[in-house]
XYZ file of C-alpha atoms in Angstrom:
411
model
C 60.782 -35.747 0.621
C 62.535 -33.077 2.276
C 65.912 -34.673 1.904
C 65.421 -35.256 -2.195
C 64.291 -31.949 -1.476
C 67.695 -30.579 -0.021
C 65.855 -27.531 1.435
C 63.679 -26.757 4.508
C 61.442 -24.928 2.788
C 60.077 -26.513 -0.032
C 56.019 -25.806 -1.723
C 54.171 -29.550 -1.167
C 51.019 -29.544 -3.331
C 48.705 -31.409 -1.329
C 46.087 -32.780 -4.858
C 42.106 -33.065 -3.465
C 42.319 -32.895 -0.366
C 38.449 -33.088 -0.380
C 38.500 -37.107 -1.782
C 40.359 -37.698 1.869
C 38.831 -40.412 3.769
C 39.120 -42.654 6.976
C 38.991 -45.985 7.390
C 40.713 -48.451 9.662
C 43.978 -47.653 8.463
C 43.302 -43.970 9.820
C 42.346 -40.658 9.314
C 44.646 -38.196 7.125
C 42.846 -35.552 7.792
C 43.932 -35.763 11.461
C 47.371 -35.781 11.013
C 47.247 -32.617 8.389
C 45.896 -30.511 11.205
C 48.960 -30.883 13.123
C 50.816 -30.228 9.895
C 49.258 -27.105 8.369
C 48.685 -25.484 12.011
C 51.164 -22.950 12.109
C 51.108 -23.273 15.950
C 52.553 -26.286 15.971
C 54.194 -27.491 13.002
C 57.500 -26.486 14.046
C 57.600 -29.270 16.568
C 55.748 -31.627 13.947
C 56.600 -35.746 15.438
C 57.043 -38.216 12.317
C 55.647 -41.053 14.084
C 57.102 -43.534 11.637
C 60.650 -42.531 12.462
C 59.556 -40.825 15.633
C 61.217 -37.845 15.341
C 60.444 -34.046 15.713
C 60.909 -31.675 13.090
C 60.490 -28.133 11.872
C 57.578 -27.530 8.822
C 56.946 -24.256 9.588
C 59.218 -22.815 6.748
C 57.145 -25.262 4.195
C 54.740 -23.432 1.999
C 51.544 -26.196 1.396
C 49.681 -25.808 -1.305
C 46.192 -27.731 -1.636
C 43.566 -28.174 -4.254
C 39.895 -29.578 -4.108
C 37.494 -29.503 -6.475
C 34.625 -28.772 -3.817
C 35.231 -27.587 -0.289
C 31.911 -28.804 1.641
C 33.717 -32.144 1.992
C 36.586 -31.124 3.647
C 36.357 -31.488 7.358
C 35.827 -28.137 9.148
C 38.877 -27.841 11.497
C 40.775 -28.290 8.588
C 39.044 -25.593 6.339
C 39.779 -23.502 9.041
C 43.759 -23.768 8.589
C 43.812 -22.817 4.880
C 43.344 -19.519 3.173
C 40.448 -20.008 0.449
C 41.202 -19.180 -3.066
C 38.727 -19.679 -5.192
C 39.532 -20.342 -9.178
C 37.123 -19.792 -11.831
C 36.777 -22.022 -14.649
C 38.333 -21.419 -18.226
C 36.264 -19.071 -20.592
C 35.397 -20.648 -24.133
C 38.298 -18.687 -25.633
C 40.512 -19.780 -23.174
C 39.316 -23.604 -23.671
C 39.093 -22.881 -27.333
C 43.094 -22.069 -27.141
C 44.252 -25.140 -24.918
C 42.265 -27.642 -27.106
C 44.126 -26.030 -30.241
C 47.698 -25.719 -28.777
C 47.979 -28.688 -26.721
C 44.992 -30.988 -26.553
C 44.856 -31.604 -30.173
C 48.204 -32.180 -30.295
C 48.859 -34.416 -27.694
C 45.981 -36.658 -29.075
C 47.353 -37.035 -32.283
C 50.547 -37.841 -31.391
C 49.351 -40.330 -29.235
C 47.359 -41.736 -31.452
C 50.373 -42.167 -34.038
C 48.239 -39.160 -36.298
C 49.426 -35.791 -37.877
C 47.792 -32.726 -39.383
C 48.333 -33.729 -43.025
C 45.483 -36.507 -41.363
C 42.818 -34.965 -39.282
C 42.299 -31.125 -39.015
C 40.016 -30.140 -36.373
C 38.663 -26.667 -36.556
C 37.495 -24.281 -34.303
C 33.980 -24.743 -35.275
C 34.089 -28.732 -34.248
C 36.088 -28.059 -31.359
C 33.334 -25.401 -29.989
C 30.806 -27.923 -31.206
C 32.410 -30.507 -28.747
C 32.952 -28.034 -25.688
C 28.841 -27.041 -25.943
C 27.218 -30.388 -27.052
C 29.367 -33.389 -25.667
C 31.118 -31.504 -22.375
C 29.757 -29.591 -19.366
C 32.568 -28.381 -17.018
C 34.864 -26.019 -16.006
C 38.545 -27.661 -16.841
C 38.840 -29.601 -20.070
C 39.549 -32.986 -19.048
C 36.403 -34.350 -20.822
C 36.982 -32.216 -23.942
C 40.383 -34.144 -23.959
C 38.269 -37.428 -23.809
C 36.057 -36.166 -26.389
C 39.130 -35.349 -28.920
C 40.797 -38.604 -27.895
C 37.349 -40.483 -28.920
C 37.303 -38.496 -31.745
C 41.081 -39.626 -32.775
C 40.849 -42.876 -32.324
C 37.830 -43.424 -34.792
C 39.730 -41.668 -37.258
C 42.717 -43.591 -37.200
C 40.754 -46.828 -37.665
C 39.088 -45.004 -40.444
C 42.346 -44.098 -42.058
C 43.829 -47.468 -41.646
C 40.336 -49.465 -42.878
C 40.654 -47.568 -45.852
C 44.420 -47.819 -46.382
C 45.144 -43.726 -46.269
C 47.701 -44.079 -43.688
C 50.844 -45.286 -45.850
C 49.822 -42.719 -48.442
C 49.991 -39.798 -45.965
C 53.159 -40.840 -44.550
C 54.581 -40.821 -47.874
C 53.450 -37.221 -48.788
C 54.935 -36.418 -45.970
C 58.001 -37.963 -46.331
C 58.270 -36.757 -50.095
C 57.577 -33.183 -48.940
C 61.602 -32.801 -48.493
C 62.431 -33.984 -52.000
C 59.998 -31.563 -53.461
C 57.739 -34.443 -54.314
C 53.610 -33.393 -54.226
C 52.676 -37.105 -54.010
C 49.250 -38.353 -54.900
C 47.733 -38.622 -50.713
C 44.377 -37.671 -50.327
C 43.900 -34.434 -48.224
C 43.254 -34.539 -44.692
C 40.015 -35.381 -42.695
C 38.759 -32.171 -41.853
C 36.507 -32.583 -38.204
C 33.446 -30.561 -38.676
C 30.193 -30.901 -36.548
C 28.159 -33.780 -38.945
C 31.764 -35.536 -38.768
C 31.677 -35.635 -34.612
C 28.004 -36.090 -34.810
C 28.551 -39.411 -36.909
C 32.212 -40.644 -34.810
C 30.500 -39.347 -31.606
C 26.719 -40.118 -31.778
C 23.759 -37.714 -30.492
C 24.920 -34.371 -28.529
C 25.118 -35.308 -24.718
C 24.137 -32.000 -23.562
C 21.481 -29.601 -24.689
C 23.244 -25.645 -25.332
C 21.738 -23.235 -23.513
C 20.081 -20.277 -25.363
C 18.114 -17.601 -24.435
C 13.880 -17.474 -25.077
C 12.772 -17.098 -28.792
C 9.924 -15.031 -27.400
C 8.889 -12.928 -24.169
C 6.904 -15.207 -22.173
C 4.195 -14.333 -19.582
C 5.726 -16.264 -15.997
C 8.895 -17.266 -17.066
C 12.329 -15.525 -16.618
C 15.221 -16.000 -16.655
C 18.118 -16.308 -14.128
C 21.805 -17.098 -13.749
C 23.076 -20.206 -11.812
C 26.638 -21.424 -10.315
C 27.032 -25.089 -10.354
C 30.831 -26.848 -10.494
C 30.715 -27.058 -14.144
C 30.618 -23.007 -14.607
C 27.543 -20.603 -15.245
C 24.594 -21.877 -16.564
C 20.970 -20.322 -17.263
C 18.282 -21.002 -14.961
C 15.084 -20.404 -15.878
C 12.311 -20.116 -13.482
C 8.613 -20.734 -14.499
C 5.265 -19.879 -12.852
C 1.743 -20.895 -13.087
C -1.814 -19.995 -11.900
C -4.567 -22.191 -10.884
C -7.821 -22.237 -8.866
C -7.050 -23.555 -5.621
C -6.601 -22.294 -1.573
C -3.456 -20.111 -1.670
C -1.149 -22.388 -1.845
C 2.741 -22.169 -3.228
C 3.852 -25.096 -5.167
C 7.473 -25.848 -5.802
C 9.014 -27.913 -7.552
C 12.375 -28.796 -9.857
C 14.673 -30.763 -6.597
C 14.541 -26.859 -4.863
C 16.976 -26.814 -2.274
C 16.351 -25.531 1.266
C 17.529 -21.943 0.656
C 16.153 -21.411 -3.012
C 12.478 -22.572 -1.330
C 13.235 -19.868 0.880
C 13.958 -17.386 -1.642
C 10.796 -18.351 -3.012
C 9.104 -17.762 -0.422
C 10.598 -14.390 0.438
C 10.024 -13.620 -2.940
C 5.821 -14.265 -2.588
C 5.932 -12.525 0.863
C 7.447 -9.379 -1.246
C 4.828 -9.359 -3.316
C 2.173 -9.361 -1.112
C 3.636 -6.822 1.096
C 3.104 -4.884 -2.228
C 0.251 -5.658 -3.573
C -1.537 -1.991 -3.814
C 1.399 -0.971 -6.060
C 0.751 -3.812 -8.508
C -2.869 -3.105 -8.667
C -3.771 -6.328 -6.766
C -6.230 -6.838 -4.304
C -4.902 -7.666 -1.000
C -6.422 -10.944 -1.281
C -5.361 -11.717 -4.330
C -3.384 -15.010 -3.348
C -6.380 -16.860 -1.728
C -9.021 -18.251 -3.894
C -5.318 -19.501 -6.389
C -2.931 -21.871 -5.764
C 0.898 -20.685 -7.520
C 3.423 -23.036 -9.122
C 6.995 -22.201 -9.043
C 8.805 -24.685 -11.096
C 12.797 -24.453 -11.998
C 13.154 -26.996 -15.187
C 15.549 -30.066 -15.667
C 14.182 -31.341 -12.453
C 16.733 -33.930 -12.053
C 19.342 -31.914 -11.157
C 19.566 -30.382 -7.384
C 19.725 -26.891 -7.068
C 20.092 -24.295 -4.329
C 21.156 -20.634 -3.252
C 19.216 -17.381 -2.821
C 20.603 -16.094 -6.184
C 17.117 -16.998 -8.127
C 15.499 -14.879 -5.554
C 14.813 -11.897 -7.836
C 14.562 -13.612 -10.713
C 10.798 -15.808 -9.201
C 9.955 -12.368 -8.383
C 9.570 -11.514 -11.455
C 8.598 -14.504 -12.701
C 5.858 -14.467 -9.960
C 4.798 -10.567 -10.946
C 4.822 -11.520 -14.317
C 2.362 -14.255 -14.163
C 0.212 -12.407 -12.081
C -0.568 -9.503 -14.152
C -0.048 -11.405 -17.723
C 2.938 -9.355 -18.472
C 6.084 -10.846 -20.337
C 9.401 -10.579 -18.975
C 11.775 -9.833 -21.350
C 13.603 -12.621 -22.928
C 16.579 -11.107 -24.222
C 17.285 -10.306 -20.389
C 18.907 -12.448 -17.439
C 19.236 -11.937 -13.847
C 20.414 -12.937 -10.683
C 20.607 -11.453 -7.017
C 18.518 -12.634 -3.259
C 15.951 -10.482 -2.836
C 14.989 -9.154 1.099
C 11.631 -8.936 2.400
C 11.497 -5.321 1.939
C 12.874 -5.523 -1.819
C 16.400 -5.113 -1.826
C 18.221 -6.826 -3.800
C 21.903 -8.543 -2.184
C 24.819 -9.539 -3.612
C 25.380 -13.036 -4.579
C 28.554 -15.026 -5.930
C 29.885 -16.602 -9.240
C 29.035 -13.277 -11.428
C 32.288 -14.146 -14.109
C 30.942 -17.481 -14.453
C 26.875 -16.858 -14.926
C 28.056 -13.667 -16.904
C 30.379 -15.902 -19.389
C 26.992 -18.624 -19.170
C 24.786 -15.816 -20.302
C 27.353 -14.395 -23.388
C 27.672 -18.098 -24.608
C 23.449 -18.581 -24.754
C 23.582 -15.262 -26.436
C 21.816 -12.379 -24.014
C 23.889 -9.719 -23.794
C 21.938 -7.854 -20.831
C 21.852 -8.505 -17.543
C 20.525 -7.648 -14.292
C 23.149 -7.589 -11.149
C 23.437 -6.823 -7.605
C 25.414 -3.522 -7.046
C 27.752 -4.352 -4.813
C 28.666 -7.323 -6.866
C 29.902 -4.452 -9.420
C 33.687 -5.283 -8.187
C 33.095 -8.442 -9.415
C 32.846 -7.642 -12.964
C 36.779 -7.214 -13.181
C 37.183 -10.709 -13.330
C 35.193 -11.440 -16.148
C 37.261 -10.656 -19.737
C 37.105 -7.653 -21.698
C 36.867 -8.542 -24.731
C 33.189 -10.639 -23.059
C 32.682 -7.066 -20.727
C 32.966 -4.733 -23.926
C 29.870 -6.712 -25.560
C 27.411 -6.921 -22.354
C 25.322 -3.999 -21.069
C 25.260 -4.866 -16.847
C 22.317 -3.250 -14.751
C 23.594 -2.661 -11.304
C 20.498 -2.667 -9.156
C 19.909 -2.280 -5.587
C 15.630 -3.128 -5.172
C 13.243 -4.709 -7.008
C 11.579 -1.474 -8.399
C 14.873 -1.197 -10.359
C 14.519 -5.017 -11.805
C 11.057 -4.137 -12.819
C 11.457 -1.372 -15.064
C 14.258 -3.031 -16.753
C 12.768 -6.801 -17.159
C 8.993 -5.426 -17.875
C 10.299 -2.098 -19.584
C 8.374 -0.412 -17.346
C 5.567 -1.835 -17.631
C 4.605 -2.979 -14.093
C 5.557 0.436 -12.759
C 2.493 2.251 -14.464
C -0.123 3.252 -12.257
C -2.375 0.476 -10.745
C -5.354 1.268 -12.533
C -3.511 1.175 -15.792
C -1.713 -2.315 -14.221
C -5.041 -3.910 -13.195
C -6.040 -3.819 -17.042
C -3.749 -6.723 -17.649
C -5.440 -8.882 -14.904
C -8.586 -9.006 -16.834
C -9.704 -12.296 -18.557
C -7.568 -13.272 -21.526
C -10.982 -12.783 -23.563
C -11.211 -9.346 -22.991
C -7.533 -8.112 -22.490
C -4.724 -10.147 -24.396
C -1.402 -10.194 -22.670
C 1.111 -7.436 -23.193
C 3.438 -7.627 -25.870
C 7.139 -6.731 -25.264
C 8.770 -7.341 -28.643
C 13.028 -6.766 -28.077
């Protein structure tokens, strides 16, 4: 390679590094510590021609979708870049100036055929796809395509077409039909039931459920967490495939609460004669991180004193025994999750405020963002101040639903 090359110091791109693996033949991994160690690659020994020579002037360039499965000594010879996934506008433009395109040129097809709009093509990128690139919106299209040209064919539109077309240059109008145009009950009909549910944000306030921000290799998603009261021994029940660290959080979050009991107008006791049921929905699908730690707190406060969190509000940030709220990572990706589901509000660490200058402006200009640093500033922003009244005036809302109907936050 460095010969075709006919330079000593050429870029390698090294593709997934993270789908390496060892087997009898060897390890790869092995020999690429040798090779990107900076120490030592100048004497690197090619032991298929065994022979030394020089890498160090070689620039290597590697890419991995996920970076737990890379082996650690390795890790430890790269520099880190993480990339965030496309926006909607951005996938919005690639599907429309070279997706498209490409599939209908591959499938022998031209505009004066099938039109996709930008309606359809959002349509596909919420309901049928689920990740960060656009490799399965390609699929989708391509799917998409290739119904249509049996279509066309079955019903004998093809030579028709062609023949506009081809009379176009003569001046001719021909008699073709016009072109499909792709809307949303079109791909509903070529492509069958949506594949994946759009996130949006709660119709209503609800009493013990609100609503987070999640990172997961796909991009930003909402994450709602849910709580419920029952007779029982003190117990905390949680469930929805927690991870280690999010049962944590949970945990941290109930042990913040308690420390501050008085100033929510709850007995000290409060937790011991009732059992309380975290639950994170769409329980088949792991999750983890302390980012949902504020965001059970207030799901947890909430349910406690019957008093809505507000719906048109989302939130994420790990929350410290004493209340302070750290920052946490993936803001341009849960912010974009949050614009696309339609909340426009959010709730963020402060010292992830840097962060913000990655997400677009033209998404920035439209969001209000709440830079908090403790839990006393989530509450008066998620309860609207509510929770912060004095505890005499909280305590009202723990009486029985018969006698004191839950508050009503209307936004």
């Amino acid at each position: 390679m460095m010969k075709r090359a006919g330079t000593v110091n050429p870029v390698f791109l090294l593709d997934e590094v993270d789908k390496m693996s060892m087997d009898f033949r060897g390890d790869p991994s092995s020999a690429l510590l040798e090779v990107l160690d900076p120490e030592q690659n100048d004497t690197f020994v090619d032991h298929y021609m065994d022979i030394e020579y020089d890498l160090s002037k070689v620039m290597f360039i590697a890419t991995a979708n996920v970076e737990h499965p890379i082996p650690p000594a390795l890790k430890d010879r790269m520099e880190i870049i993480q990339l965030a996934g496309y926006t909607p506008n951005e996938k919005l433009e690639i599907a429309r100036q070279f997706l498209v395109p490409r599939q209908l040129d591959s499938h022998g097809l031209t505009e004066d055929e099938i039109r996709f709009g930008e309606d359809s093509l959002g349509h596909l990128m919420d309901s049928y796809t689920r990740e960060a690139g656009v490799r399965n919106l390609e699929r989708e299209i391509a799917a998409v395509c290739r119904k249509l040209a049996r279509r066309l064919v079955e019903e004998g539109r093809v030579k028709k077409v062609k023949a506009k077309a081809k009379a176009k240059g003569k001046g001719a109008s021909g008699d073709a039909e016009p072109a499909i145009a792709v809307d949303r009950e079109l791909v509903g009909e070529l492509l069958g039931k949506p594949k994946f549910r759009p996130y949006k944000k709660l119709d209503d306030s609800e009493v013990g459920v609100a609503t987070g921000l999640a990172w997961t290799q796909a991009g930003g998603e909402l994450l709602q967490s849910e709580v419920g009261l029952m007779k029982g021994s003190g117990k905390l029940i949680l469930t929805g495939k927690l991870g280690d660290v999010m049962k944590e959080s949970a945990r941290a979050a109930m042990s913040y609460l308690r420390s501050r009991a008085d100033g929510f107008g709850l007995e000290p006791g409060f937790h011991a004669d009732q059992d309380l049921h975290i639950h994170v929905p769409e329980g088949a699908i792991p999750k983890d991180g302390p980012s949902a730690g504020i965001t059970m707190a207030s799901a947890i406060i909430s349910s406690l004193l019957r008093v809505p969190v507000r719906g048109d509000v989302a939130m994420t940030g790990e929350i410290t025994l004493r209340g302070k709220v750290l920052p946490v990572g993936g803001i341009k990706d849960k912010v974009l999750a949050a614009y696309r589901a339609g909340i426009f509000e959010i709730l963020l660490p402060k010292e992830n405020d840097k962060d913000l200058e990655e997400v677009p402006e033209e998404v920035r200009d439209k969001m209000k963002f709440h830079l908090v640093e403790s839990m006393d500033e989530v509450l008066e922003i998620a309860f609207d101040g509510v929770v912060q009244r004095a505890p005499e005036v909280a305590a009202e809302f723990q009486k029985p639903a018969s006698e004191a109907p839950p508050a009503n936050v209307a936004h």
